[in-house]
Coordinates of C-alpha atoms and ligand atoms in Angstrom, one line a residue:
X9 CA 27.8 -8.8 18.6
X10 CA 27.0 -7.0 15.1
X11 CA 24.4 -10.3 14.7
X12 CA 22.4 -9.2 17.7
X13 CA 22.5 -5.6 17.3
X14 CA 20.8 -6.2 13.7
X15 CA 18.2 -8.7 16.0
X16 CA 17.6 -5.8 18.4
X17 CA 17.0 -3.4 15.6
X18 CA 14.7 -5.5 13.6
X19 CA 12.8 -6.0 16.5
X20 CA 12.3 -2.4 18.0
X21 CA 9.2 -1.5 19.4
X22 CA 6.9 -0.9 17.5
X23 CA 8.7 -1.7 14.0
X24 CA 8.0 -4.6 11.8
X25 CA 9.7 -6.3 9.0
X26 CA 8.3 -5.7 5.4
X27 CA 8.4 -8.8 3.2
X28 CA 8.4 -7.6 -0.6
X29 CA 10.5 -10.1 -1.6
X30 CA 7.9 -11.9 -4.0
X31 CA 9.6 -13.8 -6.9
X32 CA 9.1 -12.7 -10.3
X33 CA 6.1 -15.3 -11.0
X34 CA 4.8 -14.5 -7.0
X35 CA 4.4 -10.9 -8.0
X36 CA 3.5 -11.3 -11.5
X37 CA 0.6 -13.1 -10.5
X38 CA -0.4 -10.8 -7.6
X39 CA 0.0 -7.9 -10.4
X40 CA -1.7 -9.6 -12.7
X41 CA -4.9 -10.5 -11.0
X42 CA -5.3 -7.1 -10.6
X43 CA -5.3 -6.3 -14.1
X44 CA -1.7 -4.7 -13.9
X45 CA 0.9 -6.1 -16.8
X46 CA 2.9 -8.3 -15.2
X47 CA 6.6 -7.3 -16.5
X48 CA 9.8 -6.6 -14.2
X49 CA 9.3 -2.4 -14.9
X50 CA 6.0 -2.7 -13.3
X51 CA 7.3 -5.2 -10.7
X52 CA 10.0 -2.4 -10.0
X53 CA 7.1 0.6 -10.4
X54 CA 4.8 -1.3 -7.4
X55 CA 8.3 -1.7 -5.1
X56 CA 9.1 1.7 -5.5
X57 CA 5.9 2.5 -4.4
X58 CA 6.0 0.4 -1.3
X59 CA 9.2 2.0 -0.4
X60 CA 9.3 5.4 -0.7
X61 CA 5.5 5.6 1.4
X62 CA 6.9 8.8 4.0
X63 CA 7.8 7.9 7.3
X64 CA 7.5 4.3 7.0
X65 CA 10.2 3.6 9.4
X66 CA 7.9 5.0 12.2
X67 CA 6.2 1.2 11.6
X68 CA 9.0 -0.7 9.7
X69 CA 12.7 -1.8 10.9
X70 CA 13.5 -3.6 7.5
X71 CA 12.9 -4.8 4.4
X72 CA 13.2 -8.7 2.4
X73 CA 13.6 -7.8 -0.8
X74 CA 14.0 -10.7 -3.9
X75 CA 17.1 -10.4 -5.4
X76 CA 15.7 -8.9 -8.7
X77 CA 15.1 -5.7 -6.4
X78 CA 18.5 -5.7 -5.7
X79 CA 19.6 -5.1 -9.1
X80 CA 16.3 -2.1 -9.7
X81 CA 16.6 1.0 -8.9
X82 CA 13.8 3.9 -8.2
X83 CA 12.6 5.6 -11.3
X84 CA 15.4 8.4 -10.2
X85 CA 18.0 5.9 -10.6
X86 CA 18.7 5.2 -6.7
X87 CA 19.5 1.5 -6.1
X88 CA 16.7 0.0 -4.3
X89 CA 18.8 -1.0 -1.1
X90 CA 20.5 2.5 -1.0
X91 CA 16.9 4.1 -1.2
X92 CA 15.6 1.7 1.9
X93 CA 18.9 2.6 3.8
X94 CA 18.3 6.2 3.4
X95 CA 14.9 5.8 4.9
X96 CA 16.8 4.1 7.8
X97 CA 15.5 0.9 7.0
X98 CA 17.4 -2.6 7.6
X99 CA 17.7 -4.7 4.0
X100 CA 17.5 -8.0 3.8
X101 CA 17.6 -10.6 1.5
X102 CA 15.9 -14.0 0.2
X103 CA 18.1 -16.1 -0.4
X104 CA 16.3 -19.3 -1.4
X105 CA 16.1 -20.3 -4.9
X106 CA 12.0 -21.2 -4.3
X107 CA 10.4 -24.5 -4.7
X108 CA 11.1 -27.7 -6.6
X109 CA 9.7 -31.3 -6.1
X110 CA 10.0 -33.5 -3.4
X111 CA 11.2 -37.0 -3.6
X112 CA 9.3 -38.0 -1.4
X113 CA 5.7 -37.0 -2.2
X114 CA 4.4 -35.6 -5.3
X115 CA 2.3 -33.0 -3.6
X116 CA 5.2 -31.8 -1.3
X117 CA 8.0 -29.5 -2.2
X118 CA 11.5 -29.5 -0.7
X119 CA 13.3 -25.6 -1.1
X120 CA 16.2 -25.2 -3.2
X121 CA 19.1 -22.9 -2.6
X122 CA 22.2 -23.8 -1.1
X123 CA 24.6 -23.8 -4.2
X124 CA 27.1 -21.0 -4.1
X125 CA 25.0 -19.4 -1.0
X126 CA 28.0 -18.4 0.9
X127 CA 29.0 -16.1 -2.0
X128 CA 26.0 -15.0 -2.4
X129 CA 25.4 -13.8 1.0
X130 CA 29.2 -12.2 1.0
X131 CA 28.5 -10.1 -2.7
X132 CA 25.3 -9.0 -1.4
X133 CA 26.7 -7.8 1.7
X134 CA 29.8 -6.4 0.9
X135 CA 28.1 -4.3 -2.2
X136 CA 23.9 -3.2 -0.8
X137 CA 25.3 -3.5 2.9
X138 CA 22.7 -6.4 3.9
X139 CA 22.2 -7.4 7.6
X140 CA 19.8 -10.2 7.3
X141 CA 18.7 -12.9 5.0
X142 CA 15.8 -15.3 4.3
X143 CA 14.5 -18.7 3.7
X144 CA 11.3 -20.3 3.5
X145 CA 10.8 -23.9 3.7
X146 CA 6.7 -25.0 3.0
X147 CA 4.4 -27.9 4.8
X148 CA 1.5 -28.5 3.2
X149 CA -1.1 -30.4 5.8
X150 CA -3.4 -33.1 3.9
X151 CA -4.2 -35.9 6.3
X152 CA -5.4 -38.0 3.8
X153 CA -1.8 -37.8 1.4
X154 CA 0.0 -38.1 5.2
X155 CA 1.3 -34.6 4.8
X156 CA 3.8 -33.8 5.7
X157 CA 5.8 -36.8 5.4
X158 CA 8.2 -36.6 7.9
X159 CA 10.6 -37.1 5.3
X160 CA 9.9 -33.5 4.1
X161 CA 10.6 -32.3 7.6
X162 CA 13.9 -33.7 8.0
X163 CA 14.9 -32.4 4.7
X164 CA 13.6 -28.7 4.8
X165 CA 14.6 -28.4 8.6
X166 CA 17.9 -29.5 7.8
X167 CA 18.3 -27.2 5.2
X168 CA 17.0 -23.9 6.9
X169 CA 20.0 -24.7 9.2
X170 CA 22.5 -25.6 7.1
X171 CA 21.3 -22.1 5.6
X172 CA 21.5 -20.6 9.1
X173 CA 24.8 -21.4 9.8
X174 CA 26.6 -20.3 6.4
X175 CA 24.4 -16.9 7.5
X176 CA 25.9 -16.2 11.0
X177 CA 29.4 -17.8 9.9
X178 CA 28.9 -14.5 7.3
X179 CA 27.9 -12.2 9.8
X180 CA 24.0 -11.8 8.3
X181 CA 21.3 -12.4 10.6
X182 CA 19.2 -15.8 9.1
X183 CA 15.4 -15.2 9.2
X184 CA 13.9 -19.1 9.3
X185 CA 11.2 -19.3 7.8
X186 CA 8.9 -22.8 7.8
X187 CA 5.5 -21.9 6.9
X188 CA 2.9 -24.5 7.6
X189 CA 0.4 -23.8 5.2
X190 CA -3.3 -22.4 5.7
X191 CA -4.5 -23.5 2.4
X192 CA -6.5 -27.0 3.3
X193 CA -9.6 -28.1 5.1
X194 CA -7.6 -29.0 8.1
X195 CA -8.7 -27.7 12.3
X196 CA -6.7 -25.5 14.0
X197 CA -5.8 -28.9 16.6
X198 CA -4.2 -30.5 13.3
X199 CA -2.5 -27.2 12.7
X200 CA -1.0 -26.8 16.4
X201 CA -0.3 -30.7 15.9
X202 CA 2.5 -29.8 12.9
X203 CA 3.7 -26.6 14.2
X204 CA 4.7 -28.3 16.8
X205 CA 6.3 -31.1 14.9
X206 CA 7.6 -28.7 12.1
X207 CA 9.3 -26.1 15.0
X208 CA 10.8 -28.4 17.5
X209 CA 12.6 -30.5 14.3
X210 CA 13.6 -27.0 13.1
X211 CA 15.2 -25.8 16.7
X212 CA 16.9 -29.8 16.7
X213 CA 18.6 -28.6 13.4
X214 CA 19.6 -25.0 14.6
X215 CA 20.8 -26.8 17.5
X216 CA 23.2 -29.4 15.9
X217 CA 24.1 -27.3 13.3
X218 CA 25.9 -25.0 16.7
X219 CA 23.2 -21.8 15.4
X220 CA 23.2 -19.7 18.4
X221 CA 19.0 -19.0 18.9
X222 CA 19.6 -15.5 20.2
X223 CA 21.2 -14.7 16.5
X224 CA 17.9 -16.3 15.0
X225 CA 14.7 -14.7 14.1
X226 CA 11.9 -17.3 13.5
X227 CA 9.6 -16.1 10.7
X228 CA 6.8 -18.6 12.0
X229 CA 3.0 -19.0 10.3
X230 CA 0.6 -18.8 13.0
X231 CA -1.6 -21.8 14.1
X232 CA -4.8 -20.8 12.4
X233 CA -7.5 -23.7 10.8
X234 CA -7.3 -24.8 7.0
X235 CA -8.8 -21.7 4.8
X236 CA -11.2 -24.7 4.1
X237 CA -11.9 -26.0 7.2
X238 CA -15.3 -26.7 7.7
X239 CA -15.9 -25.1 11.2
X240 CA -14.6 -21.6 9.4
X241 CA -12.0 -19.5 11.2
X242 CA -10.7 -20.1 14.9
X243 CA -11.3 -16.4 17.4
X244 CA -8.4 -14.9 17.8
X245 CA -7.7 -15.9 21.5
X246 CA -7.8 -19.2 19.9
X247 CA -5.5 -18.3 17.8
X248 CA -3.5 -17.1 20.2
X249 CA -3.6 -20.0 22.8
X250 CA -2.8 -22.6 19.9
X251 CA 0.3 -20.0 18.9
X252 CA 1.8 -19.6 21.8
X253 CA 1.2 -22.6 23.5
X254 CA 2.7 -24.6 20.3
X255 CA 5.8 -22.0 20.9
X256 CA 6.5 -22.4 24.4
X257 CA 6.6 -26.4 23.9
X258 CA 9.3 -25.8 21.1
X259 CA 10.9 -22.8 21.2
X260 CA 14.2 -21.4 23.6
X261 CA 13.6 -18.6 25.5
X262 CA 17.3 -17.4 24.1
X263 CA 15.7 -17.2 20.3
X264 CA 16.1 -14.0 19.2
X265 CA 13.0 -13.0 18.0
X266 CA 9.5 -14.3 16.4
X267 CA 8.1 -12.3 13.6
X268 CA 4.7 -13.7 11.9
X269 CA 3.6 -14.3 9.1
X270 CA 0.2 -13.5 7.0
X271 CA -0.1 -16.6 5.3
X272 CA -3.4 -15.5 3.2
X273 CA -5.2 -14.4 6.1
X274 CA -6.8 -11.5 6.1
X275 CA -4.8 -8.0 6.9
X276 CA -7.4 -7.7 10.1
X277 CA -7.7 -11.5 11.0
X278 CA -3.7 -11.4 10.8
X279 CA -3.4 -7.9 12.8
X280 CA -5.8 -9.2 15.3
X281 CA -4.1 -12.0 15.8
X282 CA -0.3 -10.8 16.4
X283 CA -2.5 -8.4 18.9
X284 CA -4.2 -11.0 21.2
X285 CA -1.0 -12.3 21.2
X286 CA 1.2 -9.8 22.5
X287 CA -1.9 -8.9 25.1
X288 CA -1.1 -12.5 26.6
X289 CA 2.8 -11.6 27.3
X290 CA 5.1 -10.9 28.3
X291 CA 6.6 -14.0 26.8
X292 CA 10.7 -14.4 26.6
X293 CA 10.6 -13.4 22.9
X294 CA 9.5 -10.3 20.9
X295 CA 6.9 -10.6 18.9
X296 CA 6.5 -9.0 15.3
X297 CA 5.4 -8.8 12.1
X298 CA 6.5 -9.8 9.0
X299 CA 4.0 -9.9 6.5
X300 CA 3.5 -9.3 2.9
X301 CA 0.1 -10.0 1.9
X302 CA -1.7 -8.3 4.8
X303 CA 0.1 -5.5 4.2
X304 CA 0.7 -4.5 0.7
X305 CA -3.0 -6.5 -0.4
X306 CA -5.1 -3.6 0.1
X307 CA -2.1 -1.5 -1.5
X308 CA -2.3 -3.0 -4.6
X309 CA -6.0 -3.1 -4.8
X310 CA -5.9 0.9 -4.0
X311 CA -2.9 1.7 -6.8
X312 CA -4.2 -1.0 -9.3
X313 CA -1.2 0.3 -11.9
X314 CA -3.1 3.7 -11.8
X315 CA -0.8 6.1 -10.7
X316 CA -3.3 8.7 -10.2
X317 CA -3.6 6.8 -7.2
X318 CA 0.1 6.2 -5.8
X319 CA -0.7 8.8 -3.1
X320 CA -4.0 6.8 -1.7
X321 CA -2.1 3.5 -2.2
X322 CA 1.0 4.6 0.0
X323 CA -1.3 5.9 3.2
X324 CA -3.2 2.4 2.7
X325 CA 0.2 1.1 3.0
X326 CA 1.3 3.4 6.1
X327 CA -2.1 2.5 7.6
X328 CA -2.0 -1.4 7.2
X329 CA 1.7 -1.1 8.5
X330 CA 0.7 1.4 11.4
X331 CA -1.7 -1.3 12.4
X332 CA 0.6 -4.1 12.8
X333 CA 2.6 -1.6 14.9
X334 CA -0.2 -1.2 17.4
X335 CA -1.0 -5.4 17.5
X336 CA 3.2 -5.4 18.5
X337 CA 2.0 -2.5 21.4
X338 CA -1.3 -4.8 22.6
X339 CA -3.4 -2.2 21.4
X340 CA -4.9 -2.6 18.0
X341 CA -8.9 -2.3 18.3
X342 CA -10.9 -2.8 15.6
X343 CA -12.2 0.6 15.8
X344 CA -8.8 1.6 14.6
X345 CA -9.1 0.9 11.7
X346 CA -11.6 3.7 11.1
X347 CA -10.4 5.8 13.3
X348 CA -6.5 5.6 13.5
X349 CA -5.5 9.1 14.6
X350 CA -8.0 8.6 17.4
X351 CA -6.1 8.7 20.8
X352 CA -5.9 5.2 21.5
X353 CA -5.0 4.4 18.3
X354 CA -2.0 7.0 17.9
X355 CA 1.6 6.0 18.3
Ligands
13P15 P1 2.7 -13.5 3.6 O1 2.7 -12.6 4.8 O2 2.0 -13.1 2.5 O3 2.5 -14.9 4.0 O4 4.2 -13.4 3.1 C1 5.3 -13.5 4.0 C2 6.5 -14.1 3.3 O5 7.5 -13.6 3.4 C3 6.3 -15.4 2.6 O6 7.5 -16.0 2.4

């Protein structure tokens, strides 16, 4: 019961998961393309501006943080995951160990992680009260290297249920995360085409490893063409009709919820998206958000390291996340963006 009442929380309306649960090198590099010094206090700095942003629980459930966050606290010595908690927000954790090579193709990477994950999970609830974890597995599509092997499938899939089950045995809801790549100069057909192999070898796993799907949230990439492809970006119906029709071929009604990813699409492209979506429902699942890029990118191009402008960066923030909110609703217009107290547009 406590595993679906954290499901049902993370997905109330209007509410989105925020992933800020970049690695140390993920973040440093995100920090340091902006010209910010890439060390853990500024790491620590940009997280506690993301979460302290007033009233952010009026757009966001939870929170993924990396385990590094875990151990930070805000610059007034709160841990991290008491501060989110006090702003009534869910916090979760990664709990993959990131990437490392792949047997089985030197372009592919298999997700490491399951060492000692069980105690893990069990520290990090008992002492920062988490209710739900994550793991990302990555496909990279590149027809000509046959990726992904189907080798790489099987392994990752297999994994992100192993990692699934050790989470509900625990009492933490599992987020599963396979992300099928954008980067490439593959169409949108190629992408549905993977998706579909990707989820319905990922739901195989969940099945045999005895995962109930109502105690599962998918974190799923959305079918979108390569970032290369040459016929530039699909519409978003398109988008949408690849999505959910890729979904409905491989996904139980029973799952608990689906929560999207940004992928290195654009904050709009992605918010648009997640909207034409949700206008196509109802469908048997929520549908959310859970992005990082699309909607701390902006953030960290406002703050830049400056705090002179923490205040500007943490309404960019609230805006990007109020947004999402309204794609989750079936009402994001562009014309919000510009104009997001105007009535449509308020929530
Ligand atoms: P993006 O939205 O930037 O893809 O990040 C989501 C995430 O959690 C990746 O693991």
């Amino acid at each position: 019961m406590e595993l679906q009442e954290t499901v049902a929380a993370l997905f109330t309306l209007p509410k989105g998961i925020l992933a800020m649960d970049g690695s140390p090198t993920t973040l440093g590099k995100r920090l340091a393309a902006r010209g910010i010094e890439a060390t853990e206090e500024q790491r620590r700095r940009y997280r506690e501006l993301l979460i302290t942003t007033p009233d952010l629980h009026r757009f966001i459930s939870g929170a993924i943080f990396h385990e590094e966050t875990l151990r930070q606290t805000l610059s007034d010595g709160t841990p991290f995951a008491q501060a989110a908690r006090q702003r009534r927000l869910l916090v979760g954790l990664k709990v993959d160990q990131g990437l490392g090579p792949s047997p089985f193709h030197p372009k592919e990477e298999i997700t490491r992680g399951l060492g000692g994950l069980r105690e893990r999970l069990r520290a990090a609830k008992d002492r920062w009260g988490i209710r739900f974890a994550k793991w990302r597995g990555v496909y990279r599509i590149d027809r000509t290297e046959g990726l992904p092997t189907l080798d790489d499938i099987r392994i990752d899939s297999f994994e992100l249920a192993q990692y699934a089950r050790v989470c509900v045995e625990e009492g933490v809801v599992p987020i599963v995360e396979p992300e099928v790549l954008m980067e490439g100069t593959h169409s949108i057909e190629e992408s549905a085409r993977v998706h579909r192999m990707v989820w319905r070898e990922v739901l195989a796993q969940l099945h045999q490893h005895a995962v109930p799907p109502e105690q599962v949230v998918l974190k799923a990439s959305m079918v979108v063409a390569g970032s290369e492809y040459e016929g530039g970006p699909a519409s978003s119906e398109e988008v949408a009709v690849q999505t959910l029709s890729a979904l409905y071929d491989t996904v139980p009604d029973s799952l608990g919820g689906i929560a999207f990813l940004s992928g290195g699409q654009s904050p709009e492209y992605a918010t648009a998206n997640l909207d034409a979506m949700v206008r196509r429902g109802p469908h048997p699942w929520p549908l959310s958000f859970s992005f990082a890029r699309a909607l701390h990118q902006p953030v960290l191009e406002r703050w830049g390291g400056n705090d002179a402008f923490w205040n500007e960066a943490q309404e960019v923030f609230l805006h990007r996340a109020h947004m999402a909110a309204l794609a989750r609703l079936g009402r994001y217009t562009p014309a919000c963006e510009q104009n997001p107290q105007a009535a449509p547009c308020r929530i």
